[in-house]
Structure formats: C-alpha cells, structure tokens
Coordinates of C-alpha atoms in Angstrom, one line a residue:
M337 CA 28.8 -11.5 73.3
A338 CA 25.6 -10.0 72.7
A339 CA 22.5 -12.1 72.6
P340 CA 21.0 -12.4 68.6
I341 CA 18.7 -9.9 67.8
D342 CA 15.7 -10.0 65.4
S343 CA 13.5 -7.9 63.5
T344 CA 10.1 -8.0 62.1
I345 CA 7.8 -6.3 59.8
A346 CA 4.4 -6.1 60.9
H347 CA 3.0 -4.9 57.7
P348 CA 2.0 -5.9 55.0
A349 CA 1.1 -9.2 56.5
A350 CA 0.9 -11.7 53.9
T351 CA 3.7 -12.0 51.3
G352 CA 2.7 -11.4 47.6
Q353 CA -0.2 -9.6 48.4
S354 CA -1.3 -6.4 45.8
Y355 CA -0.9 -2.7 47.3
S356 CA -1.0 0.5 45.7
Y357 CA 2.2 1.8 44.6
R358 CA 2.4 4.1 47.8
V359 CA 2.6 1.7 51.0
H360 CA 3.0 2.3 54.5
M361 CA 5.2 -0.4 56.3
Y362 CA 5.5 -0.9 59.8
W363 CA 8.4 -3.1 61.6
R364 CA 10.1 -3.6 65.0
G365 CA 12.9 -5.3 66.7
E366 CA 14.1 -7.2 70.0
D367 CA 17.5 -7.6 71.7
P368 CA 17.4 -10.2 75.0
D369 CA 20.7 -8.7 76.4
G370 CA 20.5 -4.9 75.3
Y371 CA 18.4 -2.6 73.1
V372 CA 17.5 -2.1 69.6
A373 CA 19.1 1.3 68.6
G374 CA 18.0 1.6 64.7
F375 CA 17.3 -0.2 61.7
L376 CA 18.7 -1.3 58.4
W377 CA 16.1 -1.3 55.4
A378 CA 16.4 -1.8 51.8
F379 CA 14.3 -2.5 48.4
D380 CA 14.7 -5.2 46.4
D381 CA 18.3 -5.3 46.6
S382 CA 19.7 -6.1 49.8
S383 CA 23.6 -6.2 49.4
V384 CA 25.6 -3.8 52.0
G385 CA 25.9 -1.1 49.5
H386 CA 22.0 -0.7 49.3
L387 CA 21.3 -0.5 53.0
R388 CA 20.0 2.8 54.8
Y389 CA 20.1 3.0 58.5
T390 CA 16.7 4.6 60.2
T391 CA 15.7 4.9 63.7
K392 CA 12.2 4.9 62.6
T393 CA 9.3 1.9 63.1
D394 CA 7.8 2.9 60.3
S395 CA 7.4 4.9 56.8
T396 CA 5.3 5.4 54.1
F397 CA 7.2 4.8 50.5
D398 CA 6.5 5.7 47.2
L399 CA 7.3 2.9 44.7
T400 CA 7.8 2.7 40.9
V401 CA 6.1 0.2 38.5
N402 CA 8.9 0.8 35.8
D403 CA 12.7 2.0 35.6
S404 CA 13.5 5.5 33.9
T405 CA 15.6 3.3 31.4
D406 CA 12.6 1.0 30.5
I407 CA 10.8 4.2 29.4
L408 CA 13.7 5.6 27.5
G409 CA 14.2 2.8 25.5
G410 CA 15.1 -0.5 27.3
S411 CA 14.0 -3.8 26.5
T412 CA 11.4 -4.7 29.4
I413 CA 8.1 -4.2 28.8
I414 CA 6.2 -1.1 30.2
G415 CA 3.5 -2.2 32.8
F416 CA 1.5 -0.9 35.5
T417 CA 2.6 -3.4 38.3
R418 CA 5.8 -4.9 39.8
F419 CA 7.0 -7.0 42.5
H420 CA 9.0 -5.4 45.0
T421 CA 10.9 -7.1 48.3
F422 CA 11.5 -4.9 51.8
Y423 CA 14.1 -5.9 54.0
I424 CA 14.5 -5.0 57.4
K425 CA 17.5 -5.9 60.0
A426 CA 17.6 -4.4 63.5
V427 CA 21.1 -3.1 64.9
D428 CA 21.5 -3.2 68.7
N429 CA 23.0 -0.7 70.9
L430 CA 26.2 -2.1 70.3
G431 CA 26.1 -1.6 66.5
K432 CA 25.2 -5.4 65.6
A433 CA 22.8 -5.9 63.3
D434 CA 20.6 -9.0 62.4
P435 CA 23.0 -11.8 61.3
N436 CA 20.2 -12.6 58.1
F437 CA 17.4 -12.2 56.2
A438 CA 14.8 -14.6 57.3
I439 CA 11.4 -14.8 56.1
F440 CA 10.2 -13.0 59.1
N441 CA 12.3 -9.7 58.4
R442 CA 11.4 -9.4 54.3
T443 CA 8.1 -9.4 52.3
T444 CA 7.3 -9.3 49.2
F445 CA 4.4 -7.4 47.5
K446 CA 3.2 -6.0 44.4
A447 CA 2.8 -2.5 43.5
A448 CA -0.1 -1.2 41.2
T449 CA -0.8 2.1 39.8
I450 CA -3.3 3.7 37.2
K451 CA -1.8 4.6 34.1
P452 CA -1.6 8.8 33.7
R453 CA -3.4 10.0 30.3
V454 CA -2.3 12.5 28.1
R455 CA -3.9 14.4 25.0
F456 CA -3.2 16.8 22.6
V457 CA -4.8 20.1 23.1
G458 CA -5.4 22.5 20.3
S459 CA -5.7 22.0 16.7
L460 CA -3.8 19.2 15.4
P461 CA -1.2 20.3 12.4
G462 CA -2.7 17.2 10.5
G463 CA -6.6 18.1 11.2
I464 CA -8.6 15.0 10.3
G465 CA -6.3 14.2 7.3
I466 CA -3.4 13.0 6.8
D467 CA -1.4 14.5 3.9
T468 CA -1.5 18.2 5.4
L469 CA 1.9 19.8 6.3
A470 CA 3.6 21.6 3.8
D471 CA 7.6 20.8 3.3
G472 CA 9.7 22.4 5.7
A473 CA 7.0 24.6 7.0
P474 CA 7.5 25.0 10.9
F475 CA 4.6 24.2 13.0
R476 CA 4.0 23.4 16.9
V477 CA 2.0 20.3 19.1
S478 CA 0.7 21.0 22.3
W479 CA -0.3 18.4 25.0
T480 CA -1.4 17.8 28.9
G481 CA -1.8 15.1 30.9
D482 CA -3.3 13.9 34.2
D483 CA -3.2 11.2 36.5
S484 CA -6.0 9.6 38.8
D485 CA -3.6 8.5 41.6
G486 CA -0.7 10.4 41.3
V487 CA 1.0 13.3 39.1
V488 CA 2.3 13.3 36.1
I489 CA 6.0 14.3 36.3
R490 CA 7.5 14.0 32.6
Y491 CA 6.8 13.4 28.8
K492 CA 8.5 11.8 26.1
V493 CA 8.4 12.8 22.4
N494 CA 9.0 10.0 19.6
V495 CA 8.5 10.6 16.0
G496 CA 10.3 9.2 13.1
A497 CA 14.0 8.5 14.0
Y498 CA 14.0 10.8 17.1
S499 CA 13.4 9.7 20.4
G500 CA 13.3 12.5 23.3
P501 CA 14.7 12.9 26.6
L502 CA 12.3 12.6 29.7
V503 CA 11.2 16.4 29.6
T504 CA 8.6 18.6 31.5
D505 CA 7.7 20.3 28.6
T506 CA 4.1 20.2 27.1
F507 CA 4.4 21.4 23.4
A508 CA 7.2 20.4 20.7
V509 CA 8.2 22.6 18.1
F510 CA 9.4 21.2 14.5
N511 CA 11.0 22.3 11.3
D512 CA 11.6 25.7 13.1
P513 CA 15.5 27.3 12.3
T514 CA 15.0 29.9 14.7
N515 CA 14.5 27.4 17.7
P516 CA 17.4 25.2 18.7
R517 CA 15.2 23.2 20.2
S518 CA 13.4 22.2 17.1
I519 CA 12.7 19.1 15.6
N520 CA 14.0 18.5 12.1
L521 CA 11.4 16.4 9.7
G522 CA 12.2 15.5 6.2
S523 CA 9.9 14.6 3.6
G524 CA 7.9 11.4 4.7
L525 CA 5.0 9.9 7.0
Y526 CA 5.1 10.2 10.7
N527 CA 3.9 8.6 13.8
L528 CA 4.4 11.5 16.6
T529 CA 3.4 9.6 20.1
I530 CA 3.4 11.5 22.9
T531 CA 4.2 9.9 26.6
A532 CA 3.2 10.9 29.9
V533 CA 5.3 9.6 33.0
D534 CA 4.0 9.3 36.6
N535 CA 5.5 9.6 39.8
A536 CA 5.2 5.7 39.9
F537 CA 7.0 5.5 36.4
A538 CA 4.1 4.3 34.8
V539 CA 2.8 5.3 31.4
G540 CA 0.0 6.4 29.2
T541 CA 0.7 7.7 25.4
T542 CA -1.4 9.0 22.7
A543 CA -0.7 9.6 18.8
F544 CA -1.7 10.6 15.7
F545 CA 0.0 10.2 12.2
F546 CA 0.8 12.9 9.7
V547 CA 2.8 13.7 6.4
V548 CA 5.4 16.3 6.0
N549 CA 5.7 17.5 2.2
H550 CA 2.4 17.1 -0.1
D551 CA 2.8 14.9 -3.1
P552 CA 3.3 16.8 -6.2
E553 CA 0.4 16.8 -8.7
T554 CA 1.2 15.1 -12.6
W555 CA -1.2 15.2 -15.4
F556 CA -1.4 14.5 -19.3
E557 CA -1.4 17.4 -21.2
P558 CA -3.4 19.2 -22.7
K559 CA -4.4 19.7 -19.1
G560 CA -7.9 19.1 -18.2
N561 CA -8.4 17.4 -21.8
P562 CA -5.6 15.0 -22.3
N563 CA -4.8 13.2 -25.3
G564 CA -2.5 11.0 -26.8
Y565 CA -0.8 10.0 -30.4
Y566 CA -0.3 7.0 -32.2
H567 CA 1.2 5.8 -35.4
P568 CA -0.5 2.3 -37.0
P569 CA 2.0 0.5 -38.6
F570 CA -1.0 -1.3 -41.2
L571 CA -4.9 -0.3 -42.0
G572 CA -6.7 -2.5 -44.0
G573 CA -3.9 -4.7 -44.9
E574 CA -1.7 -1.7 -45.9
A575 CA 1.1 -0.4 -44.6
V576 CA 0.9 3.1 -43.4
D577 CA 3.4 5.9 -43.8
E578 CA 5.6 6.9 -40.8
S579 CA 4.7 10.5 -40.9
V580 CA 0.8 9.5 -40.1
V581 CA 0.1 10.4 -36.8
V582 CA -3.3 10.4 -35.3
P583 CA -4.5 11.8 -31.8
F584 CA -6.6 10.0 -29.8
A585 CA -8.5 10.7 -26.8
E586 CA -9.2 8.7 -23.4
G587 CA -11.0 5.2 -23.9
D588 CA -10.5 5.2 -27.4
T589 CA -9.0 2.3 -29.4
V590 CA -5.4 2.5 -31.0
P591 CA -4.6 0.1 -33.8
Y592 CA -2.6 -3.1 -33.0
R593 CA 0.9 -2.9 -32.9
S594 CA 0.6 1.1 -33.3
T595 CA 3.5 3.3 -31.3
V596 CA 1.8 5.7 -28.9
W597 CA 3.0 8.3 -27.1
F598 CA 2.1 11.3 -24.7
N599 CA 3.1 14.5 -22.9
W600 CA 2.6 15.1 -19.3
G601 CA 3.6 17.8 -16.7
G602 CA 3.7 18.4 -13.0
E603 CA 3.9 20.8 -10.3
D604 CA 4.4 21.1 -6.4
L605 CA 2.4 23.5 -5.1
G606 CA 1.1 21.8 -2.0
R607 CA -2.5 22.6 -0.8
P608 CA -2.7 26.2 -0.5
G609 CA -5.8 27.5 1.0
T610 CA -6.9 24.8 3.3
P611 CA -7.4 25.3 6.9
N612 CA -3.8 24.2 8.3
N613 CA -2.1 25.2 5.0
P614 CA -2.5 28.8 3.9
N615 CA 0.6 28.8 2.1
P616 CA 2.0 27.0 -1.1
E617 CA 4.4 24.6 -0.8
S618 CA 7.0 26.0 -3.4
N619 CA 8.9 22.8 -4.0
C620 CA 10.4 21.8 -7.4
V621 CA 9.5 18.7 -9.7
D622 CA 12.8 17.3 -10.5
A623 CA 11.6 14.0 -12.4
Y624 CA 8.6 11.7 -13.8
S625 CA 8.1 7.8 -14.1
L626 CA 5.8 6.0 -16.3
E627 CA 3.7 2.9 -16.0
L628 CA 2.1 0.8 -18.6
R629 CA -0.5 -1.3 -17.4
N630 CA -1.5 -3.9 -20.0
G631 CA -5.1 -4.5 -19.2
T632 CA -6.6 -7.8 -20.1
R633 CA -3.1 -8.8 -20.9
N634 CA -1.0 -10.8 -19.2
G635 CA -2.4 -10.5 -16.1
G636 CA -1.9 -6.7 -16.2
E637 CA 1.4 -7.3 -15.7
P638 CA 3.4 -3.7 -16.0
Y639 CA 5.8 -2.3 -18.1
V640 CA 7.8 0.4 -15.7
I641 CA 10.0 3.5 -16.7
G642 CA 11.4 4.6 -13.1
F643 CA 11.8 7.9 -12.3
V644 CA 13.7 9.8 -14.9
D645 CA 15.0 13.2 -14.3
S646 CA 16.1 14.4 -17.8
I647 CA 16.6 13.4 -21.5
R648 CA 20.2 14.0 -22.7
G649 CA 20.4 16.2 -26.1
N650 CA 21.0 19.8 -26.9
P651 CA 19.4 21.1 -24.7
V652 CA 19.0 18.8 -22.0
R653 CA 15.1 18.2 -21.8
P654 CA 13.1 17.2 -18.7
F655 CA 11.6 13.8 -19.2
K656 CA 7.9 15.3 -20.2
S657 CA 7.4 13.3 -23.2
S658 CA 7.3 9.9 -24.7
E659 CA 7.5 11.1 -28.4
P660 CA 9.8 8.5 -30.5
N661 CA 12.0 10.8 -32.4
Y662 CA 12.8 12.5 -29.3
L663 CA 13.6 9.3 -27.4
R664 CA 15.3 7.7 -30.0
Q665 CA 17.6 10.8 -31.0
S666 CA 18.6 10.6 -27.4
G667 CA 19.7 7.2 -26.9
N668 CA 16.5 6.3 -24.8
Q669 CA 14.9 4.1 -27.9
N670 CA 14.1 1.6 -24.8
F671 CA 11.4 4.1 -23.7
V672 CA 9.7 4.1 -26.9
L673 CA 6.3 2.5 -26.6
D674 CA 5.9 1.0 -29.9
S675 CA 4.3 -2.3 -31.1
L676 CA 1.8 -2.3 -28.6
D677 CA 0.3 -5.2 -27.6
A678 CA -3.4 -6.0 -27.8
G679 CA -5.4 -5.5 -24.5
F680 CA -8.5 -3.6 -23.2
N681 CA -8.5 -1.0 -20.5
M682 CA -5.1 -0.4 -20.8
Y683 CA -3.5 2.3 -18.4
L684 CA -0.7 4.3 -18.8
L685 CA 0.3 6.1 -15.4
A686 CA 2.6 9.4 -14.9
A687 CA 4.0 10.2 -11.6
S688 CA 6.2 13.3 -10.9
H689 CA 8.7 13.5 -8.2
D690 CA 9.8 16.2 -6.2
C691 CA 13.0 17.8 -4.8
S692 CA 12.4 16.4 -1.7
G693 CA 12.4 12.6 -3.0
R694 CA 8.4 12.2 -2.5
G695 CA 6.4 10.8 -5.7
D696 CA 2.8 11.7 -6.7
G697 CA 0.7 9.3 -5.0
T698 CA -2.1 9.9 -7.0
K699 CA -0.3 9.1 -10.5
A700 CA -2.0 10.7 -13.8
A701 CA -3.9 8.0 -15.3
F702 CA -4.7 7.7 -19.2
R703 CA -7.0 4.7 -20.2
F704 CA -7.3 3.4 -23.4
N705 CA -7.4 0.0 -25.6
S706 CA -5.1 -1.2 -28.0
N707 CA -6.5 -3.6 -31.3
F708 CA -9.9 -3.1 -33.0
R709 CA -11.9 -6.3 -32.9
P710 CA -12.8 -7.9 -35.8
F711 CA -16.6 -8.4 -37.3
M712 CA -18.2 -10.3 -39.3
D713 CA -19.4 -8.9 -43.0
S714 CA -21.1 -11.7 -44.4
L715 CA -21.9 -15.3 -43.8
R716 CA -23.1 -18.1 -46.6
V717 CA -24.2 -21.5 -46.4
D718 CA -24.8 -23.7 -49.7
C719 CA -25.4 -27.2 -50.4
G720 CA -22.6 -29.1 -52.0
N721 CA -20.7 -32.3 -52.5
S722 CA -17.0 -32.5 -51.1
G723 CA -14.7 -34.5 -48.9
P724 CA -12.2 -33.7 -46.8
Q725 CA -9.8 -30.5 -47.7
G726 CA -11.5 -31.6 -51.6
S727 CA -10.5 -34.8 -51.2
P728 CA -12.6 -38.1 -51.5
P729 CA -14.5 -39.9 -50.3
F730 CA -17.3 -37.1 -51.3
Q731 CA -20.4 -36.7 -49.3
D732 CA -23.0 -34.2 -49.5
G733 CA -22.7 -31.5 -46.9
R734 CA -22.7 -27.4 -46.4
F735 CA -20.1 -25.3 -48.1
I736 CA -19.5 -22.3 -45.3
T737 CA -18.1 -19.2 -46.9
W738 CA -17.7 -15.8 -45.4
F739 CA -16.2 -12.9 -45.0
A740 CA -14.7 -11.4 -41.6
H741 CA -13.4 -7.9 -41.9
D742 CA -10.4 -6.5 -39.5
V743 CA -9.4 -2.9 -39.2
E744 CA -5.5 -3.5 -39.3
D745 CA -5.2 -6.2 -41.8
G746 CA -8.2 -5.7 -43.9
K747 CA -9.4 -9.6 -43.4
A748 CA -9.5 -11.7 -39.8
R749 CA -7.2 -14.1 -39.5
S750 CA -9.3 -16.9 -39.0
V751 CA -12.9 -17.7 -37.9
R752 CA -14.8 -19.9 -35.1
I753 CA -17.5 -22.0 -36.4
Q754 CA -20.4 -23.4 -34.2
Y755 CA -22.5 -26.1 -35.6
D756 CA -26.4 -26.3 -33.8
D757 CA -25.2 -24.2 -31.2
L758 CA -23.6 -27.5 -30.2
L759 CA -20.0 -28.2 -31.5
T760 CA -17.2 -25.2 -32.4
E761 CA -14.4 -25.6 -33.8
P762 CA -11.6 -23.0 -35.2
T763 CA -10.3 -22.8 -38.6
P764 CA -7.0 -22.9 -39.9
D765 CA -5.4 -19.2 -40.9
G766 CA -6.3 -18.1 -43.9
V767 CA -8.9 -20.0 -45.1
E768 CA -11.8 -18.1 -46.9
F769 CA -14.7 -21.4 -46.6
W770 CA -15.4 -24.7 -44.7
F771 CA -17.0 -27.7 -45.6
K772 CA -19.0 -29.7 -43.0
A773 CA -20.6 -33.2 -44.1
D774 CA -24.6 -33.4 -43.7
S775 CA -23.8 -36.2 -41.3
T776 CA -22.5 -34.2 -38.9
F777 CA -25.3 -32.1 -38.2
A778 CA -27.3 -35.4 -38.4
R779 CA -25.3 -36.7 -35.5
L780 CA -26.1 -33.6 -33.6
R781 CA -29.6 -33.0 -33.7
P782 CA -31.0 -36.8 -34.6
G783 CA -34.5 -36.9 -36.2
S784 CA -34.6 -32.9 -36.4
I785 CA -34.1 -31.2 -40.1
S786 CA -33.6 -27.9 -38.9
H787 CA -30.2 -27.0 -38.0
S788 CA -27.7 -23.6 -38.0
V789 CA -24.3 -22.5 -38.5
R790 CA -22.6 -19.5 -36.1
V791 CA -19.5 -17.9 -37.2
W792 CA -17.2 -15.4 -35.4
A793 CA -14.0 -13.5 -36.6
V794 CA -10.8 -13.9 -35.1
D795 CA -8.0 -11.2 -36.0
R796 CA -4.1 -11.6 -35.6
A797 CA -3.9 -10.8 -31.9
G798 CA -6.3 -13.5 -31.0
F799 CA -9.4 -11.1 -30.3
V800 CA -12.5 -12.4 -31.2
S801 CA -15.5 -10.2 -32.5
D802 CA -18.5 -9.3 -30.2
S803 CA -21.0 -10.5 -32.6
S804 CA -21.3 -13.3 -34.6
L805 CA -23.7 -14.2 -37.7
V806 CA -25.9 -17.1 -38.0
V807 CA -27.3 -18.9 -40.9
N808 CA -30.6 -21.5 -40.4
F809 CA -31.2 -24.2 -42.8
D810 CA -32.9 -27.0 -43.2
L811 CA -31.2 -30.7 -43.9
V812 CA -32.7 -31.8 -47.1
P813 CA -31.1 -33.0 -50.2
C814 CA -29.5 -30.5 -52.2
V815 CA -31.2 -29.1 -55.1
P816 CA -29.0 -26.3 -56.9
P817 CA -28.8 -23.5 -56.6
G818 CA -30.7 -23.9 -53.2
S819 CA -28.6 -21.8 -51.1
T820 CA -29.4 -19.3 -48.0
I821 CA -27.6 -16.3 -47.3
T822 CA -27.1 -13.8 -44.5
R823 CA -25.2 -10.4 -44.8
R824 CA -24.1 -7.9 -42.5
K825 CA -26.3 -4.5 -42.7

C-alpha cells in the first residue's frame, strides 16, 4: 500500500487575505514511497465533479466577483469583491490522491476589482429635459465603456419592463418597425439604464430619464382670451329669468349660487421645431376631464369629472363644453356646475387625454370667485331708552341702525357689531337695528365718555364685508334728537 501523500499551497500565504481578481497560485506535493504525478484542483466547490487535473505547480487565475445570473436578475446583491476558496490535491504515480482537504491544501481569499465605467456618447434623445420624445418616433441611444483593471466584455439594457440579455452591442434602437431588434416603448416615463460588465463580472451603470409621448395641450375658449358664462339665480333680492346669461373673464366674481359653464379644446402636436423633435407628433385627443377647486371653501376640496370622451345625443359630441342645456339633454345633469358655493380663488381645470393614454400634465386653468362680499351702506347711532328686545326693564342706551347691501339678496342677512373695539357680537338674521345699554359702554371703558360702534355686514354665504363703518360718540345723557350719523360715500 502506498504511503499517504500530501499537497501544500505556497501562495497566498494567509487565509482571508485580499487580492486582485487576478491571482498567481503556487503549490507542491510529496510522496514518501513514490512520486507526485499531478494535482487535482478546484475553486469554491471541491466535489468530485468540479475537480480538474494538472501537472503544473503554479497557475494564474482570473476570478469573478459576481455570477452572470446575478447580473441578469438574480437576488444576490451585486458587488466588487468576493471570497473564494482554492483546493488542491496531490496525485501519486499510482493514481492515489491526497485523502482529504486539510488546512494546508486549501486557502480562502477575497478577490477584488474596480468596477467598469459606462457613459452615453452622442446627443441623448431627451436632451437636458425629460418630456422631449414624440409618440412612436424611432430613436437610438449609444454608449461606450472602459475598465481601469480589466476589459468590458458585455453590456445590458434595462428600460421600463424590458430587461435585456448580456450583449456586446454599444447601441440600442427604439420604436423602429424596420429593425427586428428594436425595443418598443409606449407612452410613459422611462429610466434607461446601461450596465457594463467586465471580465471579473463587476458592473458599472449609467442612466437617464425620458418620456415617450408629449402630453397634449388644453385651453379654455376662446383660445388666448378665455371667458366663462354664468346665470345668476338672484340679483338685488329678485329672481333672474333663466334666459339671462352673462359672460365673465378670468379673475371676475360671479354671484352666489350661480350656474357657470365653459368651453374648452385641446390638441396633441408634440413640440415641433425643438432640437430633438423637428417633426410634429400627430396624435389624437380622445377625452377631457374637469376639476373644480373650491378655493377657500372646505379646504379646497375639489369636484372632479374624470376623463369623458363624448356626450350622448344626436349627434354624439365630444366633451368640450359644460353648457347646462347641452349636458341636461344628454342625461349628464350631474356634470352641470350649478348652485355654485361661495369661494375666492376658485379654479376650473381642464385636461385633454390623447389616444395613447396620456393626459395633459399642465392643465388649463381658469381662476374666478363666487359670491360678492356684502358692504355697509350707512350706520346711525341714536340716544334712546329701551330694554332687551323692547321689553322691560328699560334703561338709557344707544339705538344702532344700519343698511347693509348685498349684490345677490339686496340686503345683507345680518351684521357684526363691535363696541369700543373690545366687544363683538353678531345679530340675528333679518334685523335692521340693535339696542345697546349705556351701562355696557361704561363697563368697557370706565371713566371715559368717548365710545364707538363699528359694524360689518354679513351675507347669506357667511362672507363678511371687507370694510366696516364706525360711529364715535360721547356717552352723555340723551337730549332728543341728539344723534350722530355716518353714511357710506
């Protein structure tokens, strides 16, 4: 029986040492009753099927820091270093191998590499912006790569749902029906990533964002100088005939509870004439949406009509108007913007939707207000003697009389009264005068004969007048007629 043989790795000398991905290994073997004829070696897997035979006592190995399956979409995190274990067995002249892998005939070390670089060459189709590619138009992207400690051997393209194979190509073609290798991209936002792979399977990437399909453009009619229309239910406290229609411009105010409507249009021509898109896009517009943002009301909670392509009727018409009769006759009365709530800086937004499924990213906007604020017309303060609501106990005080005007209702619903700039109280709806005892003023400003009454108007929507009227008076015993009056100019 042959005596045991042994094999020893002479380099690397220390287990766990870091080396470049390219290593030069040395080994030797001994056999006390014969001679060493060769060696069995393997990396990482020492099972029988992975052992290779050699008669050499050294060799240079190029190791990898990733597996190709990792690069193609595996679950392992891509890195730039990897631990490897090298195994070696001596085989004697009788074909007997070293019986096991002891510490002296295996070693573990870390291979490391510098990641490759990849960059785009030529002009990118997106230029410096994002939204620059016409829907369906073919385009091409080129790149190049280099590696400071190796060579780039493959590239990989990822864009949208497309995850390409490892290839040697340095360009990709998109949306070209004449090229069988063209990558087809529909309307949407994309991140194109190019991955360079070097001979150690280290990777480097570069990427840029772009959009296929310009968003359509939308406007309110007439284009360039838009206006809306309203029908007021009441003006000056009187009902208004339904045939009354009033046009209004952007920034105007419409009466409270008015019905408003607009006309709009859209097109999808791309951005012809721009550096990357000299030709028009030629897409169609197939639907529109509306959104009413209520400004100061309900925290701006919007009312939204999603994308609608057409309104039923004979003939069927595109959804390009919110004219009430047009909508009611087609059974779309829920689209009518009637009995409008009060609000300032209200916005109606319109967006067109193209035939590739993209909506206008910069919606057309029309700003307006709903509900005219009331205003104080006159205020009078007179001496008098009365009690709460005209009932005993009677005492000296001040009769406060006013007229508060409202565009929609003729008269404001109520007022807000402030005494001596210290005490404020609202009045009930519908009253036109108020009594306040002199004792109240005396308590507010003890020892002073100078006092004041300030009044604001409040309308049916709860809006308060922008300005107030004030009367200053001296708190002295009433001597009829003894009065002070202030009138709105």
